[in-house]
Coordinates of N, CA and C and ligand atoms in Angstrom, one line a residue:
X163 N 137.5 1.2 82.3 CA 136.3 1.9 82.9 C 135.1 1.8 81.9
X164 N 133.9 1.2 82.3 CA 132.9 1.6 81.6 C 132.3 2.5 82.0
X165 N 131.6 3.0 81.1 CA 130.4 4.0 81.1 C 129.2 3.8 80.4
X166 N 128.0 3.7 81.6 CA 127.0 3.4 80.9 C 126.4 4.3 80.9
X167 N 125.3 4.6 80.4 CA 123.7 5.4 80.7 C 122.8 4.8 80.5
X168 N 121.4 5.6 81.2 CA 120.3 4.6 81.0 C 119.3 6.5 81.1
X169 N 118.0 6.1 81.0 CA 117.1 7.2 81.0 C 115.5 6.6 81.0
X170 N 114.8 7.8 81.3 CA 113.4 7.6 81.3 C 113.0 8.3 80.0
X171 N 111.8 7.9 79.8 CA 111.0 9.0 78.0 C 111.5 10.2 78.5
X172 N 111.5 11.0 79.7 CA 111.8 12.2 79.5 C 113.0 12.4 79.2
X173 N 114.2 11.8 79.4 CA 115.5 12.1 78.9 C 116.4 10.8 77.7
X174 N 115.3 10.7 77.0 CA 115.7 9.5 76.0 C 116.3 10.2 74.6
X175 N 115.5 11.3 74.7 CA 116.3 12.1 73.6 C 117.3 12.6 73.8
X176 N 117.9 13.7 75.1 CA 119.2 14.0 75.3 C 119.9 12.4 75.3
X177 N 119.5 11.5 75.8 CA 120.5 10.3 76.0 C 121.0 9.6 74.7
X178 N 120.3 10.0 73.2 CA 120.4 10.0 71.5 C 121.4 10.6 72.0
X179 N 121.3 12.0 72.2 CA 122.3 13.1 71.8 C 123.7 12.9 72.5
X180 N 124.0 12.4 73.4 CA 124.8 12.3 74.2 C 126.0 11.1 73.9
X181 N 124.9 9.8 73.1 CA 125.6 8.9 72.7 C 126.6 9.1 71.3
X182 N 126.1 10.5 70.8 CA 126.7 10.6 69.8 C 127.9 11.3 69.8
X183 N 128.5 11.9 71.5 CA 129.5 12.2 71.7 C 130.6 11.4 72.7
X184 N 129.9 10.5 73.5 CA 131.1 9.6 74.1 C 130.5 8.3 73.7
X185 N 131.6 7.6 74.4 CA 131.5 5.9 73.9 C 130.6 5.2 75.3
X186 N 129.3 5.5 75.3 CA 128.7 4.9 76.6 C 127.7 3.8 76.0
X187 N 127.7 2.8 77.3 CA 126.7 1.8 77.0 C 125.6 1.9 77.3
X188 N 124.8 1.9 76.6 CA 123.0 2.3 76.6 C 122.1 1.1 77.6
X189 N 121.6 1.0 78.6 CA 121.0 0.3 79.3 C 119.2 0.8 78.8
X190 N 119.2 1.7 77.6 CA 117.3 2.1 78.0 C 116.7 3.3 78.5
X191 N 116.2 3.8 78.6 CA 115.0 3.1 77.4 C 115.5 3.6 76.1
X192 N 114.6 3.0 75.2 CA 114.7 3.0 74.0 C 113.8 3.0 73.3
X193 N 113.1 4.5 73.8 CA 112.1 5.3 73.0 C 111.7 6.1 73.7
X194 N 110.8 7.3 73.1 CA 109.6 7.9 73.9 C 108.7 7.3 75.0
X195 N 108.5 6.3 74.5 CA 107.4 5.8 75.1 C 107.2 5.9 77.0
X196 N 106.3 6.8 77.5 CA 106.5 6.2 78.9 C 106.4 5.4 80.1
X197 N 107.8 5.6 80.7 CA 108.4 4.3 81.7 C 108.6 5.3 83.0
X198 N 108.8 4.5 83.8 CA 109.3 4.5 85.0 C 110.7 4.6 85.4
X199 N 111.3 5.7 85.9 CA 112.5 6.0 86.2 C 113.1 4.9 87.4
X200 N 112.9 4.5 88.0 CA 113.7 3.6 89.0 C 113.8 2.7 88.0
X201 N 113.4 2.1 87.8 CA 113.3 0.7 86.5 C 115.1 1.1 86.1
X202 N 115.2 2.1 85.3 CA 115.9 2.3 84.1 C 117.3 2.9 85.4
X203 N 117.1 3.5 86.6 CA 117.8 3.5 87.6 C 118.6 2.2 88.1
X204 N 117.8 1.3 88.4 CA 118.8 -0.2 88.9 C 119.4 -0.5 87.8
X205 N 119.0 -0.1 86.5 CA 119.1 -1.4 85.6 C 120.8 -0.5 85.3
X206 N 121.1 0.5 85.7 CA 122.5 0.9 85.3 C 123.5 0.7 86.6
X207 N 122.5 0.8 88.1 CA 123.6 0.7 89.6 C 124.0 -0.9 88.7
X208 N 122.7 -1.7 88.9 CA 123.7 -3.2 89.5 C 124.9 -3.5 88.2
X209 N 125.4 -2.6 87.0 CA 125.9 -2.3 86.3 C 127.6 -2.5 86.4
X210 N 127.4 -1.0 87.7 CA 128.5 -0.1 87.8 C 129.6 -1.0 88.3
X211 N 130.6 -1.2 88.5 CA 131.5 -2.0 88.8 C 132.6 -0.7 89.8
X212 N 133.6 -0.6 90.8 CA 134.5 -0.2 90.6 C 135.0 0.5 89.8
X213 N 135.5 1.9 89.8 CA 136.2 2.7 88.6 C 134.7 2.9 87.4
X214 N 133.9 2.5 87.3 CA 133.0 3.0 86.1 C 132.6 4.2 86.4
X215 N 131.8 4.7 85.9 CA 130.7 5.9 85.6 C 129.4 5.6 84.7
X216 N 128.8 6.5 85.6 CA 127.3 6.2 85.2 C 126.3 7.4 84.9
X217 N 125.8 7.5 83.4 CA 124.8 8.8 83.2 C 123.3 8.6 83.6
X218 N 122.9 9.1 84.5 CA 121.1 8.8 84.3 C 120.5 10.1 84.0
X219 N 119.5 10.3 83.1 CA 119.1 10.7 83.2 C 117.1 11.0 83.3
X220 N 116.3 12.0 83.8 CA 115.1 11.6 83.5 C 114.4 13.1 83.6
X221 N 113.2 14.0 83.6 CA 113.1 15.1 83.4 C 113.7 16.1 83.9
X222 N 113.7 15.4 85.2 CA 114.4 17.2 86.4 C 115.8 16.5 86.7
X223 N 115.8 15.4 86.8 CA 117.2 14.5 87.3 C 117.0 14.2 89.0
X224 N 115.7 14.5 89.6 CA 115.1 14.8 90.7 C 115.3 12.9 91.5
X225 N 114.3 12.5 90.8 CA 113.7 11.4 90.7 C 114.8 10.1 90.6
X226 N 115.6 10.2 89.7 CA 116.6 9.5 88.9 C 118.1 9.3 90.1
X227 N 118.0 10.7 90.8 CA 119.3 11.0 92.1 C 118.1 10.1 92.9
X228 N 117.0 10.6 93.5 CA 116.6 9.8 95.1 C 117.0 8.2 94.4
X229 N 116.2 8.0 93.2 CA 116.4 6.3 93.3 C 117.9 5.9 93.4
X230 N 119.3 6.3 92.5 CA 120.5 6.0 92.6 C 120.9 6.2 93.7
X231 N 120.8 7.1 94.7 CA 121.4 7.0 96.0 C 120.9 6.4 97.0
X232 N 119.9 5.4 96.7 CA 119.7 4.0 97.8 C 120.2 3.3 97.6
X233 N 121.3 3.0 96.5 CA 122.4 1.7 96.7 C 123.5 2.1 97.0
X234 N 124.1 1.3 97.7 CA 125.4 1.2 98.3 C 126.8 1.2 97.2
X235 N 127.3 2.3 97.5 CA 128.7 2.3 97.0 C 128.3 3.6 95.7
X236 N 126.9 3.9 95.5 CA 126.4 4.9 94.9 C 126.7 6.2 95.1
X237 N 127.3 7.3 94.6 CA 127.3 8.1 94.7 C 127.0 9.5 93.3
X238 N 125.4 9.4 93.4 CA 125.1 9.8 92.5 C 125.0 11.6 92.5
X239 N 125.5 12.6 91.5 CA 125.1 13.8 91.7 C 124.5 14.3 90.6
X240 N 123.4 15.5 91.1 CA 122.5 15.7 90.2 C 123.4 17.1 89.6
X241 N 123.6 17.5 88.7 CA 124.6 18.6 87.7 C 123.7 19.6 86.7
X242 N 124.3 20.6 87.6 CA 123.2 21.7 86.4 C 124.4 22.3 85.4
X243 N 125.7 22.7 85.9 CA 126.5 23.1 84.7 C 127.6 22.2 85.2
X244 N 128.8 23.0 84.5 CA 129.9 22.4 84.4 C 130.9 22.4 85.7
X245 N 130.5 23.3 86.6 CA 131.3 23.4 87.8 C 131.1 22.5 88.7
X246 N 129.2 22.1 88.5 CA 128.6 21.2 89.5 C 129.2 19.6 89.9
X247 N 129.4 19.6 87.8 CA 130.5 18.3 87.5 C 131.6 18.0 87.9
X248 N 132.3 19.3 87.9 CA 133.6 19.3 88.6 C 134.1 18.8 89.4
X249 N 132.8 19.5 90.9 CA 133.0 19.2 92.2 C 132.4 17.8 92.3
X250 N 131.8 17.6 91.8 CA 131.3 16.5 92.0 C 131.8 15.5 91.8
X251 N 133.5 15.4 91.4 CA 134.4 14.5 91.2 C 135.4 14.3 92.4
X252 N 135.4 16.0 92.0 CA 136.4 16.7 93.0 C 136.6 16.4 94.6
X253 N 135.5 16.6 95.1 CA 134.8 16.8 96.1 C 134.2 15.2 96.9
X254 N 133.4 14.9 95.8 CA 132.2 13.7 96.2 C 132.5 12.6 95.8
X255 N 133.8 12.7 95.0 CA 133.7 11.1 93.8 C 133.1 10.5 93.1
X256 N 132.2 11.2 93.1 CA 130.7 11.0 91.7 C 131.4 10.1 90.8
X257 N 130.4 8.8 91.3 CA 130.3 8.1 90.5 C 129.0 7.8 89.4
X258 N 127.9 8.4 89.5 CA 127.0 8.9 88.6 C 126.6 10.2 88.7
X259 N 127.0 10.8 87.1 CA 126.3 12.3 86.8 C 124.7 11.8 86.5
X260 N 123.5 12.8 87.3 CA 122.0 13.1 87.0 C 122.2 14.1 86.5
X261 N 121.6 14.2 85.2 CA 121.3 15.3 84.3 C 119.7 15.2 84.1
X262 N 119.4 16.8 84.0 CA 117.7 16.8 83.9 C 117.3 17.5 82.6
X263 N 116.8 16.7 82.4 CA 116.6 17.0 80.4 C 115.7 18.0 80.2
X264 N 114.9 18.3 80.9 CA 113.6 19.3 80.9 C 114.7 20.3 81.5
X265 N 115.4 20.5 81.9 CA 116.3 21.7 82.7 C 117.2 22.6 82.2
X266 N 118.0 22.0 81.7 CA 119.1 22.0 81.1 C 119.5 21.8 79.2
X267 N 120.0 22.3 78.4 CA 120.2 22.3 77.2 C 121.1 21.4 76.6
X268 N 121.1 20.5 75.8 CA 121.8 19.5 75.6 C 123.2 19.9 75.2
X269 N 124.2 20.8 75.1 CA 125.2 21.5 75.0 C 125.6 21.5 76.3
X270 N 124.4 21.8 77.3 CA 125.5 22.1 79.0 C 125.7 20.9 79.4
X271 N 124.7 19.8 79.0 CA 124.0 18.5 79.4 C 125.9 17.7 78.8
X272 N 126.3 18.3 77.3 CA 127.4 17.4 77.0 C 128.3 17.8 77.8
X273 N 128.4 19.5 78.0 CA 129.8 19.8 78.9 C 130.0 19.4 80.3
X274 N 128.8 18.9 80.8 CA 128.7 18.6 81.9 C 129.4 17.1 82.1
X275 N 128.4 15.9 81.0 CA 129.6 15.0 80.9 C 131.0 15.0 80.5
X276 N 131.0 15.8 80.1 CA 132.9 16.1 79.8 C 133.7 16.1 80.6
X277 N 133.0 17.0 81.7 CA 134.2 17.3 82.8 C 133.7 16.3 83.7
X278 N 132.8 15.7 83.6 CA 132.5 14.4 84.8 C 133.4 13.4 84.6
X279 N 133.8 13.2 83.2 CA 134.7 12.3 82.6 C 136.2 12.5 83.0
X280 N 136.3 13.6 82.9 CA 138.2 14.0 82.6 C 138.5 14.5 84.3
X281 N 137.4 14.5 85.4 CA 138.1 15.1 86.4 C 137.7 13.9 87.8
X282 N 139.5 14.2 88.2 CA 139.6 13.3 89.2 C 139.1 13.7 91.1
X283 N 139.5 12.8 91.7 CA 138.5 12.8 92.7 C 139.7 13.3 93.8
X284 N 139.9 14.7 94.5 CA 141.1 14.9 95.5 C 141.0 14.2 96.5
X285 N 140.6 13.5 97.1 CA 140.7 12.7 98.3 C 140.9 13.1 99.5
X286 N 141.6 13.3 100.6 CA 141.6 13.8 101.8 C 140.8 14.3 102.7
X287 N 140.8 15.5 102.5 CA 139.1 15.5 103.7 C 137.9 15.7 103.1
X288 N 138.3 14.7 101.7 CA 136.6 14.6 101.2 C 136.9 13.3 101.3
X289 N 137.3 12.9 101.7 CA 137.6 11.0 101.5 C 136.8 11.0 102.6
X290 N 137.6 11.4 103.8 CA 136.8 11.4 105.4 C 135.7 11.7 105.0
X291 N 134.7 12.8 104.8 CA 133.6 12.8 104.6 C 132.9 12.0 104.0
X292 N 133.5 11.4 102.6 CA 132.7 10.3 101.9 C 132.7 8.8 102.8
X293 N 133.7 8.7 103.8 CA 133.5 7.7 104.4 C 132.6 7.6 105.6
X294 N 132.5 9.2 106.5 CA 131.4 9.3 107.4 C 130.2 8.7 106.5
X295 N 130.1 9.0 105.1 CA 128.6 8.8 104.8 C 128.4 7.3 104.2
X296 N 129.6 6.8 104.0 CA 129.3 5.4 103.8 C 129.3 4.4 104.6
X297 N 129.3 5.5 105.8 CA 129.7 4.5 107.5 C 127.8 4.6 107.8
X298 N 127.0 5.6 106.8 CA 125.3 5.5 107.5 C 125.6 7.0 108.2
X299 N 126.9 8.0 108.4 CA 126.8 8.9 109.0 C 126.8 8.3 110.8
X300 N 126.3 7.6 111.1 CA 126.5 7.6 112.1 C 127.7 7.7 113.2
X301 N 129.0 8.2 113.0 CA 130.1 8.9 113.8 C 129.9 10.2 113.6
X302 N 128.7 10.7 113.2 CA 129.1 12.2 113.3 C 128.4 13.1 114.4
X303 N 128.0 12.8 115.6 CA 127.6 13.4 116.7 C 128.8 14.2 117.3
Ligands
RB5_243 C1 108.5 12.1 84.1 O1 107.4 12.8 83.7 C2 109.2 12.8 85.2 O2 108.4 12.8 86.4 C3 110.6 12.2 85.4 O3 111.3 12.2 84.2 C4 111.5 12.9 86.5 O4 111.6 14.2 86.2 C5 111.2 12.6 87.9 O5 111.9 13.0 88.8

């Protein structure tokens, strides 16, 4: 499984901090300097493979979720603590954690990846649901 991340100036610094707790591959930016969040958004989707995970982050995590959840097979969730992460495995099969750097403290920002890492996805009638939504939703009248 890989795990990448990628970020905008506004979450370039938690994404320092972050690297210095798991083994993720850094797609960018790489610096302050400011960029454009979708940019640094694709450059981690066309990435993801099956079984990976993916961190983006960018100020609110706002921005960073609308662009990841226009590709297909994306299932990106935006995470304020550690429960959000949970479910978000749990529940949704989150394949990318959004974390919002302006939001959140880089301590919840790690525990959040933690548990996005170590928790599996229950399947059954969140399967059916994740498949209504990969079907476009449209059987759900
Ligand atoms: C950048 O200033 C900010 O707009 C961006 O990081 C993000 O929060 C957008 O949703």
């Amino acid at each position: 499984m890989g795990i990448f991340i990628a970020s905008d100036h506004a979450g370039f610094e938690l994404k320092e901090y972050l690297k210095n707790h798991f083994d993720l591959l850094d797609l960018g930016t790489h610096s302050a300097e400011s960029c454009d969040y979708p940019v640094f958004a694709k450059k981690l989707i066309v990435r993801l493979k099956e079984g990976d995970r993916g961190v983006l982050i960018c100020g609110t995590g706002i921005g960073m979720s609308i662009a990841a959840n226009r590709f297909q097979n994306v299932r990106a969730a935006l995470c304020f603590n550690e429960e959000m992460a949970v479910l978000s495995r749990q529940h949704n099969d989150a394949n990318v954690i959004v974390l919002g750097a302006r939001m959140i403290s880089k301590e919840v920002a790690r525990k959040c990846v933690e548990k996005f890492l170590a928790t599996d996805f229950e399947g059954g009638r969140h399967q059916r649901r994740l498949d209504l939504i990969a079907d476009g939703c449209s059987n759900t009248d």
